Short mmCIF file of C-alpha atoms in Angstrom, two decimals:
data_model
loop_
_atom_site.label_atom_id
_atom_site.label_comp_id
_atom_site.label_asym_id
_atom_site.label_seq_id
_atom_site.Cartn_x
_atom_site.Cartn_y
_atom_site.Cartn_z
CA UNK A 1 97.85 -135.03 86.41
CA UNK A 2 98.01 -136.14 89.96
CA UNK A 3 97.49 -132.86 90.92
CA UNK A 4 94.50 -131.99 88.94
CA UNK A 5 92.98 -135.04 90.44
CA UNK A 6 93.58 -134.51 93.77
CA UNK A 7 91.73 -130.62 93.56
CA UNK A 8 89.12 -132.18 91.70
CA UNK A 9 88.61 -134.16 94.71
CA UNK A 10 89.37 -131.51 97.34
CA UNK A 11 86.83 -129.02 95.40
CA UNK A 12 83.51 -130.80 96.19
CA UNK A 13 84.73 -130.60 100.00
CA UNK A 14 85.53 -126.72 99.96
CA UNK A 15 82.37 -125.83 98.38
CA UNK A 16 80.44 -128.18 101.11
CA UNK A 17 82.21 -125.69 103.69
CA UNK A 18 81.72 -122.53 101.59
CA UNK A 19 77.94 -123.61 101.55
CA UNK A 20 77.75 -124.65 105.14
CA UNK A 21 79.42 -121.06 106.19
CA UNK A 22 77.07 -119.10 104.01
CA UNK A 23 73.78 -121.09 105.30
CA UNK A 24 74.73 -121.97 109.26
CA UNK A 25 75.00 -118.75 111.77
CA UNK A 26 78.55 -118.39 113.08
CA UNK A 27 77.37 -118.44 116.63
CA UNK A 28 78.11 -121.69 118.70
CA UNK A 29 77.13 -120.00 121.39
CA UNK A 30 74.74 -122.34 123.55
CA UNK A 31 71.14 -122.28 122.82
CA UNK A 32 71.56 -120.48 119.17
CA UNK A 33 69.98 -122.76 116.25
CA UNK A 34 73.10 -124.20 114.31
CA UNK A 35 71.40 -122.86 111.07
CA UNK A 36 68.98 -120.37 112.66
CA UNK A 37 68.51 -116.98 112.42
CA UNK A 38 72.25 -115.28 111.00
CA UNK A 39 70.90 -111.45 112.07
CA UNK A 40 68.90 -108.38 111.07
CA UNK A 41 68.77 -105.82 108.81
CA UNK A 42 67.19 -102.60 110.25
CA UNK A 43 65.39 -99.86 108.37
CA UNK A 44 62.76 -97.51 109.66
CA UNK A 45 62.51 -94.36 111.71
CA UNK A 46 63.33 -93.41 115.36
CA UNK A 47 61.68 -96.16 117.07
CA UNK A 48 64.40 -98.81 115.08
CA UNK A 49 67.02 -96.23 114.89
CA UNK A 50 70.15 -97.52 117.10
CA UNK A 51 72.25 -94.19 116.50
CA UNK A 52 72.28 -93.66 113.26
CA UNK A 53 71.24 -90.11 113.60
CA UNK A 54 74.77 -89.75 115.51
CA UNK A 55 76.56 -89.09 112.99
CA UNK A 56 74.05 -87.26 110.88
CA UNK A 57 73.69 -83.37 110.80
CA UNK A 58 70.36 -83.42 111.75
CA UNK A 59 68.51 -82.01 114.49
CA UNK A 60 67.00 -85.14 115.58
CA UNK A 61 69.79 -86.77 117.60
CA UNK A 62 69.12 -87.59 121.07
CA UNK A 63 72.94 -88.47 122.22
CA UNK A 64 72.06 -86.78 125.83
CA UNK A 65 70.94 -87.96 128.93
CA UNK A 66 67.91 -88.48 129.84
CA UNK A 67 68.17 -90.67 126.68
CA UNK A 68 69.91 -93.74 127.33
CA UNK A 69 69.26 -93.60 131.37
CA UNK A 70 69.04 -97.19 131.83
CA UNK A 71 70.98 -98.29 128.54
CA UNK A 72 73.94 -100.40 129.84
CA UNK A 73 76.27 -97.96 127.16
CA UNK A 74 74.24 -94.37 128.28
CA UNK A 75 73.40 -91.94 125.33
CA UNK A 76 73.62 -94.21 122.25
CA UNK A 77 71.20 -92.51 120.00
CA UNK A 78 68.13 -94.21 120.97
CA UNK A 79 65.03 -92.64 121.40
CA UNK A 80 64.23 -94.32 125.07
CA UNK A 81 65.95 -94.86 128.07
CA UNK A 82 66.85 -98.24 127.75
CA UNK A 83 67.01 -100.85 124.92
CA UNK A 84 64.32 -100.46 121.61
CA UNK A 85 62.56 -103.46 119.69
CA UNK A 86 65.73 -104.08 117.85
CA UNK A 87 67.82 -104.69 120.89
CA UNK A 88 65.11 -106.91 122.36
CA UNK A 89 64.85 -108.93 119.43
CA UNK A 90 67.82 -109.91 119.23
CA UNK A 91 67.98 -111.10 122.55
CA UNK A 92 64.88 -112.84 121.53
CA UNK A 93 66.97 -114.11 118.95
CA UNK A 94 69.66 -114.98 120.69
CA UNK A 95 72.20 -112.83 118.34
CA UNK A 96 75.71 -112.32 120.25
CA UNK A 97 75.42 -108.28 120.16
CA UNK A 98 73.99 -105.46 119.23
CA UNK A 99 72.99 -104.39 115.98
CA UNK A 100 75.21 -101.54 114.62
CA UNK A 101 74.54 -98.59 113.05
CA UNK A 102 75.37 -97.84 109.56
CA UNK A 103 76.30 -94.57 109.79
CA UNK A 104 79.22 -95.54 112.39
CA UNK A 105 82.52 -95.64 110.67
CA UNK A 106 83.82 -98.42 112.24
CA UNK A 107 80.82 -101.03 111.39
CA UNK A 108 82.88 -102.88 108.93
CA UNK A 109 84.01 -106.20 108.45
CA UNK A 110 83.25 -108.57 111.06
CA UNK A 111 81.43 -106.09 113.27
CA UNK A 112 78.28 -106.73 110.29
CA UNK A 113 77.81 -110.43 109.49
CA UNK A 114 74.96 -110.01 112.42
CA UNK A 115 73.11 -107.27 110.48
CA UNK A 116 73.63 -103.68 110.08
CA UNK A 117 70.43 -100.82 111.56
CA UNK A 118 69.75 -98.45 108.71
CA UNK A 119 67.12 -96.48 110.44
CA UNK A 120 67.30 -92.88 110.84
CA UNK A 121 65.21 -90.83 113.07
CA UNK A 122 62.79 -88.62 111.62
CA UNK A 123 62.61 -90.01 108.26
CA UNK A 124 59.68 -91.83 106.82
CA UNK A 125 58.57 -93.63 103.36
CA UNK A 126 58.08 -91.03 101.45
CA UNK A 127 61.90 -89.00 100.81
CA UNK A 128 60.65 -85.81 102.28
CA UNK A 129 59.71 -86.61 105.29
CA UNK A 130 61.62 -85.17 108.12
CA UNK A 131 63.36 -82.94 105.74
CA UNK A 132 62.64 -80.16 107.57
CA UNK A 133 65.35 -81.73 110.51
CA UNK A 134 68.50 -82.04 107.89
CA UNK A 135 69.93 -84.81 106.79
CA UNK A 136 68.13 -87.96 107.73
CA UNK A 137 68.73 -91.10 105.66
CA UNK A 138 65.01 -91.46 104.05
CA UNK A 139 64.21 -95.50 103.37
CA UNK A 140 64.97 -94.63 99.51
CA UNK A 141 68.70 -93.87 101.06
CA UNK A 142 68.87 -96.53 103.79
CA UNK A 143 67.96 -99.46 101.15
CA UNK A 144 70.61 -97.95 99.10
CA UNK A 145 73.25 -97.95 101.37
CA UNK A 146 72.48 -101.54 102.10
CA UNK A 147 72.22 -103.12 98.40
CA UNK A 148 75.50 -100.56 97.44
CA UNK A 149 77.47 -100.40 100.86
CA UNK A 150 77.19 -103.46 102.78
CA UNK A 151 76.21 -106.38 100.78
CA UNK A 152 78.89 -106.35 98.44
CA UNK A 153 80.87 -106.01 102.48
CA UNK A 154 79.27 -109.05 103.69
CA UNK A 155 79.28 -111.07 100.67
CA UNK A 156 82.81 -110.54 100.68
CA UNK A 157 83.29 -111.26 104.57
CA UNK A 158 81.40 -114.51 103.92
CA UNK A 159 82.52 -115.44 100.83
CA UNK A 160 79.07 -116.31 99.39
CA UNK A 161 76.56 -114.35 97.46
CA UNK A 162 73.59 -113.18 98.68
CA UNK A 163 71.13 -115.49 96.94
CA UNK A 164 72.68 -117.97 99.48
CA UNK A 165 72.79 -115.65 102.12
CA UNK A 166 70.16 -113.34 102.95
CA UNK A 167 67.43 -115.79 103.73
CA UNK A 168 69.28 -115.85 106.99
CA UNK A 169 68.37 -112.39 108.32
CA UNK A 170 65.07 -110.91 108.88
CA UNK A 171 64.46 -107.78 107.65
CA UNK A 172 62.65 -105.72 109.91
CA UNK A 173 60.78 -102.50 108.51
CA UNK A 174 59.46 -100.11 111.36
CA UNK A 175 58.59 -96.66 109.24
CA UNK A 176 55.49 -94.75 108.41
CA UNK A 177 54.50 -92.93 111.44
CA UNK A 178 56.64 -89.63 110.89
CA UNK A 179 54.72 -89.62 107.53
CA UNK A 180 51.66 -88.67 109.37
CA UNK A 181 52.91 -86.64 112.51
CA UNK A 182 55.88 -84.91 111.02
CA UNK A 183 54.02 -84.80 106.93
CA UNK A 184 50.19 -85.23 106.45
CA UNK A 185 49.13 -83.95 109.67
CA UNK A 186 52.38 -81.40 110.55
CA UNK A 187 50.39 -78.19 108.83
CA UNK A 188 47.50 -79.54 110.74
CA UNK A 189 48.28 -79.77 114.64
CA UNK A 190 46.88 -76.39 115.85
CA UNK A 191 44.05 -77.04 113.52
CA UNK A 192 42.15 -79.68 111.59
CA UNK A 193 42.46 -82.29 108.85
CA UNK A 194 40.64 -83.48 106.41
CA UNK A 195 41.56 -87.41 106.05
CA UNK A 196 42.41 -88.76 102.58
CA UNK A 197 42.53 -92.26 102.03
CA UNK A 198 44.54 -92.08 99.17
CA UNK A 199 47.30 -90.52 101.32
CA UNK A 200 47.52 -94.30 103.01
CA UNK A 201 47.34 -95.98 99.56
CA UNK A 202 50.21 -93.66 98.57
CA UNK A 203 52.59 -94.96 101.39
CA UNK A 204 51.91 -98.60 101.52
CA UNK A 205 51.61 -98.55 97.37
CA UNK A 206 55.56 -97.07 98.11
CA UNK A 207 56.60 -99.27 100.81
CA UNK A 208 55.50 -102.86 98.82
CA UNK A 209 57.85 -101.04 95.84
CA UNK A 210 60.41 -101.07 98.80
CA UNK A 211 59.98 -104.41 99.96
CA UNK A 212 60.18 -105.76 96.16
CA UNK A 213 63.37 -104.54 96.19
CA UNK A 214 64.92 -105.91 99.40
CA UNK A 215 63.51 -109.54 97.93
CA UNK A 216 65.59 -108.82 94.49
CA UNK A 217 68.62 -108.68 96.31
CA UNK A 218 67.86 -111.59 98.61
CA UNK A 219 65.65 -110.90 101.31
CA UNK A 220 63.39 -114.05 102.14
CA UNK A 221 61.88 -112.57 105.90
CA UNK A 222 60.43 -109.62 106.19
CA UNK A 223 58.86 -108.31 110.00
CA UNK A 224 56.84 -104.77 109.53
CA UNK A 225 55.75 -103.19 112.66
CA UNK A 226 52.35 -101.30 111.93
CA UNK A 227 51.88 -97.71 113.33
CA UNK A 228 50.63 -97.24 116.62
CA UNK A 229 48.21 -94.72 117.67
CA UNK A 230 49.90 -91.23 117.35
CA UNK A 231 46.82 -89.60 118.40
CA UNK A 232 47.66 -90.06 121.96
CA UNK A 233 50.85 -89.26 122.43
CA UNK A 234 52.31 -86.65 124.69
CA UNK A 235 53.22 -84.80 121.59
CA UNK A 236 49.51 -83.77 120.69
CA UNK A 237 49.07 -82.39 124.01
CA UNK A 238 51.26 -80.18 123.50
CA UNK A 239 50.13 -78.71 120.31
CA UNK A 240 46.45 -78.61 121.90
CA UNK A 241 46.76 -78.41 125.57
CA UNK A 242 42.58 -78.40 125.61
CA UNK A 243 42.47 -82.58 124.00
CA UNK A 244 41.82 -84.45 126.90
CA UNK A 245 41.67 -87.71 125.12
CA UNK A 246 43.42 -89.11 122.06
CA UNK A 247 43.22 -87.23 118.74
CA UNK A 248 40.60 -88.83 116.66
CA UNK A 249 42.08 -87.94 113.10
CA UNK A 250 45.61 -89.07 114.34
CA UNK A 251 44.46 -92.51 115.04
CA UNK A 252 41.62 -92.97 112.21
CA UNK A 253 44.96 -91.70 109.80
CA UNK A 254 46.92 -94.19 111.12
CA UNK A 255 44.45 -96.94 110.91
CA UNK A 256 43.89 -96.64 107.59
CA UNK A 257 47.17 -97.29 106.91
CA UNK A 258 47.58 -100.31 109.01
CA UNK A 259 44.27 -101.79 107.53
CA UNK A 260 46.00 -101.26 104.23
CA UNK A 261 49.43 -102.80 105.56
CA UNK A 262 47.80 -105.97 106.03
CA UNK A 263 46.26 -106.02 102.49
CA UNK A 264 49.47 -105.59 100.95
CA UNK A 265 51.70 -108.10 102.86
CA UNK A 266 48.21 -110.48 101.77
CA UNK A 267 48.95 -109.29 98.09
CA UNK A 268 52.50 -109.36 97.91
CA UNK A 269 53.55 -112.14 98.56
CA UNK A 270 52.09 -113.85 95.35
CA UNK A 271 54.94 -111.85 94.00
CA UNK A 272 57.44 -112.73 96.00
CA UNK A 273 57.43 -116.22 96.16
CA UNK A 274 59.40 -118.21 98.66
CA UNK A 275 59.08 -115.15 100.78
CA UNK A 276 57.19 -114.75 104.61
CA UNK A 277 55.92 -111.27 106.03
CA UNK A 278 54.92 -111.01 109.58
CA UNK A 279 52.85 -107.74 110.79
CA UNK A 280 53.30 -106.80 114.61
CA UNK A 281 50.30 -104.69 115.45
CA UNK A 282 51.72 -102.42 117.47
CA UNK A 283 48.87 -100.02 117.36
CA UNK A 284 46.76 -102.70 119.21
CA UNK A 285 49.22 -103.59 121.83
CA UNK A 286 49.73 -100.39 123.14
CA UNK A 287 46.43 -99.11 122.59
CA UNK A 288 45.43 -101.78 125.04
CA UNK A 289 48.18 -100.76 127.17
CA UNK A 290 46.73 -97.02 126.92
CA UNK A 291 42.94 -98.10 127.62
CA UNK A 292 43.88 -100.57 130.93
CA UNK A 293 47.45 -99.38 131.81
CA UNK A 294 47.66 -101.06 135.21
CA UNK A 295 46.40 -104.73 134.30
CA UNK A 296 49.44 -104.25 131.92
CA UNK A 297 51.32 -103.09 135.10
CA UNK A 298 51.82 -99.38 134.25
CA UNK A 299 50.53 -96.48 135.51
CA UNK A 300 50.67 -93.65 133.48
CA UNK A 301 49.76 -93.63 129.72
CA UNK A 302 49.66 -89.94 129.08
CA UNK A 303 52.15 -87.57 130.25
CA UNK A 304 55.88 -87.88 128.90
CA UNK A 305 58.34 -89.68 131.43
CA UNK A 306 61.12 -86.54 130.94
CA UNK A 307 60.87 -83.21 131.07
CA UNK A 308 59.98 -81.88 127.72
CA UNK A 309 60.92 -78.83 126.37
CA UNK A 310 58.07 -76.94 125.49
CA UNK A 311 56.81 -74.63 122.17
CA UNK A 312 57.53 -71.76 124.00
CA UNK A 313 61.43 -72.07 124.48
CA UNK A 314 61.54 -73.35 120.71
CA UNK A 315 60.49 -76.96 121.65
CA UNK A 316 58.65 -79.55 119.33
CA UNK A 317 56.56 -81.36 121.55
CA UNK A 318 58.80 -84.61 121.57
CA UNK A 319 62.18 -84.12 122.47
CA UNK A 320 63.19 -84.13 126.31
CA UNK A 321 65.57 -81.65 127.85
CA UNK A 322 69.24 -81.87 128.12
CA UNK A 323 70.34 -83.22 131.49
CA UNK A 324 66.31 -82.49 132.28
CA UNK A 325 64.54 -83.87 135.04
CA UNK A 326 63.01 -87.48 134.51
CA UNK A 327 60.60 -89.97 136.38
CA UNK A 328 61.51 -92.08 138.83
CA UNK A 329 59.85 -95.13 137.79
CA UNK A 330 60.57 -95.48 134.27
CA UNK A 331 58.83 -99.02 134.08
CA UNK A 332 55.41 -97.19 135.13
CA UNK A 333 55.08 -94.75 132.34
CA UNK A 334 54.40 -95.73 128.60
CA UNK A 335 56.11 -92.94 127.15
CA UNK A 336 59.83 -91.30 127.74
CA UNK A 337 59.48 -88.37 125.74
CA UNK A 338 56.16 -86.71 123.61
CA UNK A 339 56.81 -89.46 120.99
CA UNK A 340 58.84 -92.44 121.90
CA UNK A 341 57.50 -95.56 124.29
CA UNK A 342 59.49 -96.60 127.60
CA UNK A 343 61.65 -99.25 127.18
CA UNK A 344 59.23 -101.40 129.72
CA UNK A 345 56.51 -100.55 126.48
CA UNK A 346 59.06 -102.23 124.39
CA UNK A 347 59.85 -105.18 125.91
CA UNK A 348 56.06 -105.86 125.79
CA UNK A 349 55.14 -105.15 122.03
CA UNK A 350 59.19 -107.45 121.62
CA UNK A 351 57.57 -109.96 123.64
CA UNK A 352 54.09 -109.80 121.97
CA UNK A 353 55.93 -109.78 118.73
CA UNK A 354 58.02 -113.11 119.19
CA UNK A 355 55.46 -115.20 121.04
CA UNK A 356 51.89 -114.14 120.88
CA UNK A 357 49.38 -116.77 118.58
CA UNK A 358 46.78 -114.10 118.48
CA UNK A 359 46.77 -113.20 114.90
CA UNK A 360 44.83 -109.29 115.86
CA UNK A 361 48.44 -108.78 118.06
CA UNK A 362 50.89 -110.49 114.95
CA UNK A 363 49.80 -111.59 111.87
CA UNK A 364 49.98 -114.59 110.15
CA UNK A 365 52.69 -116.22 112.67
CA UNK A 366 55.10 -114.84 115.33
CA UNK A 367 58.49 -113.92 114.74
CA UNK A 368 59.48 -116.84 116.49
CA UNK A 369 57.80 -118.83 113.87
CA UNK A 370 58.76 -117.20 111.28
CA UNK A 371 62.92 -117.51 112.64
CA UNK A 372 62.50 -121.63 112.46
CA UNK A 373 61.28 -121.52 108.49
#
């Protein structure tokens, strides 16, 4: 008797701890909100992806110098020189490390109560994009790995169920623009196109299916980066070496799918209640990057930072060459390769993204903001 009295007593006080462990980020480190911000979980395309493609057999990988140039680790897999969004908001953030990739067998355990990166280079909303490279996890795949894979993993780290413990992380969805470059418009590049708005419908109609489902399983915070203009990238010049300015179609394609982004983070969230969806508009900040480069203290805005290899020697206008030459001033230029921003164009859409109030640059609040609900 004694003893079923005295766990009756003791069980009130280990759920109180259970609770706190599930709700309150692990991190005492200095500065770090007691109950802030746990982590992030990562899905998108090569702009997110933090190596994923690694361990992939794909032909999107870009484990070779120049890539990683001024990443503390070298080659990681990123598609830059230095650090992406995703390693700049967490510093933001104030997370204690780097967010792993899934696809590395050793991100297990303790290495994922921070968040796990999903994203795969190449790959897009709808499942066949970036087919044409091999495998690449598609964001049908990467939100399956996560509700199958890893959060039964972290429930079980934590010892709490998700309901509990999701609202924690922010969810951070940067995919879309390989739909366009590497889909819609990939028939198109020596030629012309035709723009269907339905086409945009189709892939925001597919990504709010998407985002239902990360809420069913727990997801409360939700940060989508909107497509930035992919008409001016190195990439198009070398598919049309005549285009002296930024492809019209590219852009207008890609605008119609970030005005229709915004209407469906509006609409969703009636159905998704409790939930909060911030838009960075990434095709704003660097488009005003692109149209004043050095009040934004760059000074080139079209040419690719590394040496690309071209059509002719079996080259796809984006990747750079291996061990190829590269610019000396990295922080100058706004792109590394025909695709893929400097990391000095990152750290400004990061810092844009956690602390701007203009609501044409994030929309409705900041991720900053959005961290402290």
């Amino acid at each position: 008797m004694e003893i079923k009295l005295l766990l009756l007593c003791l069980f009130p006080l280990a759920s109180f701890f259970l609770q706190c462990n599930c709700h309150c980020a692990a991190s005492k480190k200095k500065g770090t909100a007691a109950c802030g911000i746990r982590g992030m979980f990562v899905f998108g395309s090569s702009l997110v992806d933090n190596g994923n493609n690694n361990f992939l057999q794909n032909k999107a990988k870009v484990n070779y110098l120049p890539y990683g140039i001024d990443f503390p680790y070298g080659p990681s897999g990123r598609y830059t020189n230095g650090k992406n969004v995703i390693d700049l908001l967490g510093e933001q953030l104030q997370l204690p490390g780097l967010i792993p990739p899934f696809a590395d067998p050793s991100t297990k355990a303790s290495k994922i109560v921070h968040g796990v990166n999903f994203a795969s280079g190449g790959s897009g909303i709808l499942d066949d994009t970036g087919s044409f490279l091999g495998h690449v996890y598609s964001l049908t795949e990467q939100i399956n790995k996560f509700e199958e894979v890893t959060l039964p993993e972290l429930e079980a780290e934590l010892g709490c169920n998700s309901t509990h413990l999701l609202s924690k992380y922010l969810f951070v969805v940067g995919v879309g623009g390989n739909d366009y470059t590497f889909n819609y418009f990939r028939p198109s590049l020596n030629g012309s196109t035709i723009l269907d708005q339905g086409f945009a419908s189709n892939l925001t109609n597919s990504l709010s299916q998407h985002l239902k489902k990360l809420y069913s399983l727990g997801g409360r915070k939700f940060v989508l980066m909107s497509l930035y203009p992919i008409g001016c990238i190195p990439m198009v010049k070398s598919f049309k070496p005549k285009q002296k300015f930024c492809l019209r179609e590219l852009n207008l394609g890609v605008r119609q799918f970030n005005t229709q982004l915004k209407s469906m983070a509006d609409a969703i969230k009636e159905q998704m209640p409790g939930s909060n969806i911030v838009i960075v508009n990434q095709y704003k900040i660097i488009m005003d990057i692109i149209k004043d480069p050095s009040s934004k203290g760059f000074k080139d805005a079209k040419r690719a930072c590394c040496d690309l290899i071209p059509l002719s020697e079996g080259g796809n206008g984006v990747s750079c060459r291996k061990g190829g030459n590269v610019c000396g001033d990295r922080n100058a230029y706004v792109y590394f390769d025909g695709l893929h921003p400097t990391e000095a164009v990152n750290v400004h859409i990061t810092n844009k993204a956690f602390s701007s109030y203009l609501k044409n640059e994030v929309y409705p609040i900041n991720v900053s903001q959005l961290a402290k609900l």
